[in-house]
Coordinates of C-alpha atoms in Angstrom, one line a residue:
X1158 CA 86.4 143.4 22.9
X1159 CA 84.0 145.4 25.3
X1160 CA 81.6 146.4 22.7
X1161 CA 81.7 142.9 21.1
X1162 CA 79.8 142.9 18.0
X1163 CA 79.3 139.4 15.7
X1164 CA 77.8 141.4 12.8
X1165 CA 81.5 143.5 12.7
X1166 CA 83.5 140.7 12.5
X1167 CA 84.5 139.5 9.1
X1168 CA 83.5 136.4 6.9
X1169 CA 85.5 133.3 7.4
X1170 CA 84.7 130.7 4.8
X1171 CA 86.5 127.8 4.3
X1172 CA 87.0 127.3 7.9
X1173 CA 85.7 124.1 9.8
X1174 CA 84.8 124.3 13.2
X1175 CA 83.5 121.5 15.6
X1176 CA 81.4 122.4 18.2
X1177 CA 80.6 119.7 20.9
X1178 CA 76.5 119.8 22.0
X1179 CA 75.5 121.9 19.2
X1180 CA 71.7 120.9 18.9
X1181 CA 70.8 123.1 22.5
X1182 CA 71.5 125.9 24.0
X1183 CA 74.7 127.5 24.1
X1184 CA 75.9 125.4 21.2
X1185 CA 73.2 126.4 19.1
X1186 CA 74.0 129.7 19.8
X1187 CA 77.6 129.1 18.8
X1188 CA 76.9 127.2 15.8
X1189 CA 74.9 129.9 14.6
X1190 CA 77.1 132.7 15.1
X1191 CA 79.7 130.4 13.3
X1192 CA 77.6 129.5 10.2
X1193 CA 76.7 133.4 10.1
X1194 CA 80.4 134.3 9.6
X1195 CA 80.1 131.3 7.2
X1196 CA 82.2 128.7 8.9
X1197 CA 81.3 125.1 8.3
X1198 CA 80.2 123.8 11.4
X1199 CA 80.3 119.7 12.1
X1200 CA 77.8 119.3 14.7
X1201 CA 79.2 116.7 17.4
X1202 CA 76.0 115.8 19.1
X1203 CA 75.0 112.3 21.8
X1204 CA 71.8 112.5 20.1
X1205 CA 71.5 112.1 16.5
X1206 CA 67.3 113.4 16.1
X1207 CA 68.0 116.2 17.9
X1208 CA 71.1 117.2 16.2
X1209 CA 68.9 116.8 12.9
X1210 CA 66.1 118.9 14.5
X1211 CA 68.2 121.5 14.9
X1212 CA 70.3 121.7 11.7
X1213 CA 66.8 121.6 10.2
X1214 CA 66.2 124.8 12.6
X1215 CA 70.0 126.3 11.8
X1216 CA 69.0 126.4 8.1
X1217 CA 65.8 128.0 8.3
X1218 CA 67.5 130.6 9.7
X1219 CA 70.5 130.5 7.7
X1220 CA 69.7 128.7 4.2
X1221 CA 73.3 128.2 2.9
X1222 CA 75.2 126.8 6.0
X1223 CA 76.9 124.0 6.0
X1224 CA 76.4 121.5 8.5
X1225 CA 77.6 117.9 9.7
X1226 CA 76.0 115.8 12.2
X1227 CA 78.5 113.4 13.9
X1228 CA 77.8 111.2 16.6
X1229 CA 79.3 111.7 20.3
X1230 CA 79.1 110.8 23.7
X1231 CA 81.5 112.7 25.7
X1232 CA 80.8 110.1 28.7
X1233 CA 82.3 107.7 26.9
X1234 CA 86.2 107.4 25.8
X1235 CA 85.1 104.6 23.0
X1236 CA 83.0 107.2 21.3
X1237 CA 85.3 109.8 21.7
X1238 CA 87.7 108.1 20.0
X1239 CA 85.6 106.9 17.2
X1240 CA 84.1 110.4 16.4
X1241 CA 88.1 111.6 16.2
X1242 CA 88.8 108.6 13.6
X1243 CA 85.9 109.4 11.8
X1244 CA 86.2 113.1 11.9
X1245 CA 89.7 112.5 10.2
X1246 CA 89.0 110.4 7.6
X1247 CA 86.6 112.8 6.3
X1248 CA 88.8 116.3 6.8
X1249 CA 92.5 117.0 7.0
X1250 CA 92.0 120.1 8.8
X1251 CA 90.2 121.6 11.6
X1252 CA 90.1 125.4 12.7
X1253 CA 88.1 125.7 15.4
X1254 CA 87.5 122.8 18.4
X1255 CA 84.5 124.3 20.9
X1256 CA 84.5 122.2 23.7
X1257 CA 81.1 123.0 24.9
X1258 CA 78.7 119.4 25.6
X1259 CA 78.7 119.2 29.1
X1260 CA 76.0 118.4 31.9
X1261 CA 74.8 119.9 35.4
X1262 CA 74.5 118.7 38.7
X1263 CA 73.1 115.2 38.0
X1264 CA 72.3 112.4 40.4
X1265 CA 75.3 110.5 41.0
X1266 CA 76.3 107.8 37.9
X1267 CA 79.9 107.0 37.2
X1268 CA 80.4 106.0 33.5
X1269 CA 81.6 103.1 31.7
X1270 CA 84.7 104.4 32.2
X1271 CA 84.4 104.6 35.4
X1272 CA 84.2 108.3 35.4
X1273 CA 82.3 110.4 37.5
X1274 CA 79.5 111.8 34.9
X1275 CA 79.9 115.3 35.2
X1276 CA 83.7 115.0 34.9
X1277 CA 83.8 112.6 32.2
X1278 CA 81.6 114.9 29.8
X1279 CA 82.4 118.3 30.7
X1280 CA 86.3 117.3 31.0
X1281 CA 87.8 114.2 30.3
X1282 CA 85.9 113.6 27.2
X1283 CA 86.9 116.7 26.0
X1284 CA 90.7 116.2 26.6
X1285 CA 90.6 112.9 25.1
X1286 CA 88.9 114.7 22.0
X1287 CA 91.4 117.3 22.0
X1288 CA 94.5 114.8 22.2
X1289 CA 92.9 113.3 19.4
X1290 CA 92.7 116.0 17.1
X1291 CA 95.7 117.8 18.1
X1292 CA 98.1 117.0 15.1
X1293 CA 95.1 118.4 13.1
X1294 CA 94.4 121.4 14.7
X1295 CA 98.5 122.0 15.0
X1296 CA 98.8 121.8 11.4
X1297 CA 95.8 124.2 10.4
X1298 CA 97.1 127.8 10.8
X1299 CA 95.5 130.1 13.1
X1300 CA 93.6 127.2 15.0
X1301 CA 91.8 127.8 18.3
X1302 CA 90.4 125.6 21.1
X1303 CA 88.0 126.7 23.2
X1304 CA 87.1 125.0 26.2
X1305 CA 83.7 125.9 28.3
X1306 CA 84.3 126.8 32.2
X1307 CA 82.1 128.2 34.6
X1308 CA 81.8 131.0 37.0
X1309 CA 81.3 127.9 39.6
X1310 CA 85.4 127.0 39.3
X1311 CA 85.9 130.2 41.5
X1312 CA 85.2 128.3 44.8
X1313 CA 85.9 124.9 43.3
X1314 CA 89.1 122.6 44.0
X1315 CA 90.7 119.3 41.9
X1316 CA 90.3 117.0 44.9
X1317 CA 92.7 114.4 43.8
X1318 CA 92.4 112.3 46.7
X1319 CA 89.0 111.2 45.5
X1320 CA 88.6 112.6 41.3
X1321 CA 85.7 110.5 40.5
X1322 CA 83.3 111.7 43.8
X1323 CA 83.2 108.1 44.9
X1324 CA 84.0 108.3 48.8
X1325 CA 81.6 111.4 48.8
X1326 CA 79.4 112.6 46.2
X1327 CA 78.6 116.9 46.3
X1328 CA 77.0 117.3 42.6
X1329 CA 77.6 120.9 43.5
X1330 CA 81.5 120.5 44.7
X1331 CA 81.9 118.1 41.2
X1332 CA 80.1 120.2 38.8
X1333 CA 82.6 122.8 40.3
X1334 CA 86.1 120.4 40.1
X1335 CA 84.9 119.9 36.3
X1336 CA 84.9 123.4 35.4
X1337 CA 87.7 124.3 37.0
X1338 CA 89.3 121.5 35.3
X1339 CA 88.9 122.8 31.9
X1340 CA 89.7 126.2 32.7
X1341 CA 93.5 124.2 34.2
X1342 CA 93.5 122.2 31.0
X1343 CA 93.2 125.4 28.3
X1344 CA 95.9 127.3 30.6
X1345 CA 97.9 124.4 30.9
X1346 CA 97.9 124.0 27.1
X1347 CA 99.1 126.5 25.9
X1348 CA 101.9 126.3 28.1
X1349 CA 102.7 123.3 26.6
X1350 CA 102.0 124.4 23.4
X1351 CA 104.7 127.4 24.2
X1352 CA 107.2 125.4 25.5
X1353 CA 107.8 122.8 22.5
X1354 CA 107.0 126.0 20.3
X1355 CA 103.8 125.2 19.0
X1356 CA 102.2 128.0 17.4
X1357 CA 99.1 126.3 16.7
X1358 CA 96.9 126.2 18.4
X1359 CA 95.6 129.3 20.4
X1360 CA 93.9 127.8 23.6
X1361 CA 91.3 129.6 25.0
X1362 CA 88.7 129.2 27.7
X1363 CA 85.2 130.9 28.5
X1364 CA 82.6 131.4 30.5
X1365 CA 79.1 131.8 29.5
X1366 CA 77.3 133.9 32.8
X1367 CA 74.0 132.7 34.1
X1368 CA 72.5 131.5 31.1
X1369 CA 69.0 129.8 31.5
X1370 CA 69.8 127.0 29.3
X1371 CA 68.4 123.1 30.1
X1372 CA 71.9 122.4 32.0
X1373 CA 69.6 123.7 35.0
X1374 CA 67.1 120.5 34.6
X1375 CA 68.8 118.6 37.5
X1376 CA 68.0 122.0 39.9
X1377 CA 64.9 121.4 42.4
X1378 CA 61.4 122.2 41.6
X1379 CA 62.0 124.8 44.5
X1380 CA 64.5 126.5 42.9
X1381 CA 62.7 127.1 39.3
X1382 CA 59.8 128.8 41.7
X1383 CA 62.0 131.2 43.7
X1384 CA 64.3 131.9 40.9
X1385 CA 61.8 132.6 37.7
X1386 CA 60.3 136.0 38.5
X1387 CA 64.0 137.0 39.4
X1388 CA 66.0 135.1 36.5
X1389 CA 66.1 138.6 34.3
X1390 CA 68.1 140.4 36.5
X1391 CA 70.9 138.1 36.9
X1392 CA 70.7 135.7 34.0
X1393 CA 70.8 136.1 30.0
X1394 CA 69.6 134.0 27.5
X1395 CA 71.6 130.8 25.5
X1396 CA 72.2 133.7 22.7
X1397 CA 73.5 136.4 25.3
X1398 CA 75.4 133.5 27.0
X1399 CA 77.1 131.8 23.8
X1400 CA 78.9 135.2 23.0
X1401 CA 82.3 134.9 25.1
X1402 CA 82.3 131.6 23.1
X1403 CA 82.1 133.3 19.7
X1404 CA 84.5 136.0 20.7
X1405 CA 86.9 133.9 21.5
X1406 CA 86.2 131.8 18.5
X1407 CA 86.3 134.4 15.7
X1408 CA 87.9 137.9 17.3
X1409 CA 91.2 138.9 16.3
X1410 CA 92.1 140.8 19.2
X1411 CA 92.1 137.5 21.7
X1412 CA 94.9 136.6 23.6
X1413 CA 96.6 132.8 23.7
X1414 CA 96.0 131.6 26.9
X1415 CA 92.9 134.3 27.8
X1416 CA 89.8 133.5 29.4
X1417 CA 87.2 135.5 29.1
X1418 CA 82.6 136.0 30.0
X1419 CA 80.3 138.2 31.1
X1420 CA 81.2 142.0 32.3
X1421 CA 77.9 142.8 33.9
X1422 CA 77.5 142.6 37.5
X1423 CA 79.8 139.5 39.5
X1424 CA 80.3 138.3 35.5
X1425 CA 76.8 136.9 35.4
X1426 CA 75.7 138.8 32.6
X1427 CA 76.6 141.4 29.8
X1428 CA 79.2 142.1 27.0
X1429 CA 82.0 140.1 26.7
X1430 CA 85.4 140.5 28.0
X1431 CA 88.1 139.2 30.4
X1432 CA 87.0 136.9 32.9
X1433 CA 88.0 136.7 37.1
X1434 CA 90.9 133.7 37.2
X1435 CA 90.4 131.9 40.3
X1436 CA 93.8 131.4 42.2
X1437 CA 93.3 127.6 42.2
X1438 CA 93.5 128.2 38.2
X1439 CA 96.5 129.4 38.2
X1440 CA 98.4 126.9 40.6
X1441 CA 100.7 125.1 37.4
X1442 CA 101.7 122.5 39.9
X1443 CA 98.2 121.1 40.2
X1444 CA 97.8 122.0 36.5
X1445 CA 100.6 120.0 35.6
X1446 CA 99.3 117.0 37.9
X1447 CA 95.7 116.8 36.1
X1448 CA 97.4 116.7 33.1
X1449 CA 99.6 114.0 33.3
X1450 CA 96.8 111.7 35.3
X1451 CA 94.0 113.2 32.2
X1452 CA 96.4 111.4 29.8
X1453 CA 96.9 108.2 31.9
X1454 CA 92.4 108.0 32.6
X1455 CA 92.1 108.7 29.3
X1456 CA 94.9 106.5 27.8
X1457 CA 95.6 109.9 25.3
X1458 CA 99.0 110.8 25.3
X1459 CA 99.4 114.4 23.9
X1460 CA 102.1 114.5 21.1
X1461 CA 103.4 118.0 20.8

């Protein structure tokens, strides 16, 4: 897994993956690795002309993949919910779920859910999703989720006393809480999974580095200007950066329950392998606690 190699791995046709935010950066990465190993890809973007724009740019550079757009906003739990009706009427199974949409220190907006936005897109959206499509991923063998963290979750906390930021608003502290969310909800699945002796599927979480992707939009003019001239020494690319993704998605060797990024220097860049679990990661009590209030803000109830 050190020496992590897509043009090694094997084929996979007839598989279907979804990948959330495919039409930028490290989901157009992933959804090209995937239709390289010739994986049908349904590409679950908010925007519909830029999902377009880039299948158009997918096939240019590989003429026989097979592509989807559907529409999704993981902000909001209606659309969630229809993309997961609409995802099942048209397929019975589903492989691969890529939980990677997500957004980056915005200004402060709570959602129509009243979310906070950066937890309602990079995590309760995609454990609603998830919920959704878990009899389908449970009944496809050798299924995988993969949900997106961040090398922020390692001095991040679940602040329960105040989930949705609305007593104080850090976009720092909630970006942080929302990755260290999904890294709790892939860990805590598959301990669920285990204990009512699912199999199916293999849960799995990544990190993708410092990868200059438009995420960092939301960071001050200042920062662009101090940062640029320094960027290649401790950042890689979307391509570089969607890579733990893909090995988690299509390597053999993974392990259920791994997480895994960058091995360069502090994890920010380089070949991928196993990733630096934060202690707060790994505490099942709190785990277990955003689960079971995920499925009561959502209104999802898993169904093992």
């Amino acid at each position: 897994m050190e020496n992590f190699n897509l043009n090694e791995l094997p084929d996979q046709p007839g598989k279907i993956a979804i990948v959330t935010g495919a039409n930028a950066g490290l989901g157009y990465q992933t959804t090209l690795g995937l239709v390289q190993k010739k994986i049908k890809v349904i590409m679950a973007c908010r925007d519909i002309e830029k999902g377009n724009n880039a299948k158009t740019d997918l096939l240019k550079e590989v003429p026989d993949a097979q592509l989807e757009i559907f529409q999704i906003d993981l902000s909001s739990l209606k659309s969630v919910n229809d993309f997961a009706e609409e995802f099942q009427k048209n397929h019975n199974t589903l492989d691969l779920l890529i939980n990677n949409a997500g957004v980056m220190m915005p200004p402060y907006h709570k959602t129509e859910d009243g979310f906070e936005l950066q937890m309602a897109a990079n995590y309760f959206g995609h454990f609603a999703l998830t919920g959704l499509l878990l009899d389908l991923l449970k009944k496809t063998s050798g299924s995988r989720v993969v949900n997106i963290s961040s090398l922020a979750h390692k001095k991040a906390k679940i602040d329960f006393e105040d989930l949705q930021s609305e007593k104080n608003y850090s976009k720092y502290e909630a970006y942080g809480q929302s990755k260290l969310a999904c890294l709790m909800f892939a860990r805590e699945l598959k301990r669920k999974l285990d204990q009512h002796n699912c199999k199916d599927p293999v849960s799995l979480a990544v990190h993708p580095g410092v990868s200059r992707t438009e995420l960092f939009r939301h960071f001050p003019n200042w920062v662009s200007v101090v940062i640029t001239p320094l960027a290649p020494l401790f950042t890689q690319d979307s391509k570089e950066g969607a890579y733990p993704t893909l090995m988690a998605s299509l390597d053999k060797d993974v392990n259920n329950g791994g997480y895994y990024g960058p091995q360069g220097f502090q994890e920010m860049k380089g070949n991928p392998g196993k990733a630096f679990v934060a202690s707060q990661a790994k505490n099942v009590e709190d785990s277990t606690k955003l689960f079971k209030i995920s499925e009561k803000e959502t209104g999802v109830i898993y169904s093992f």
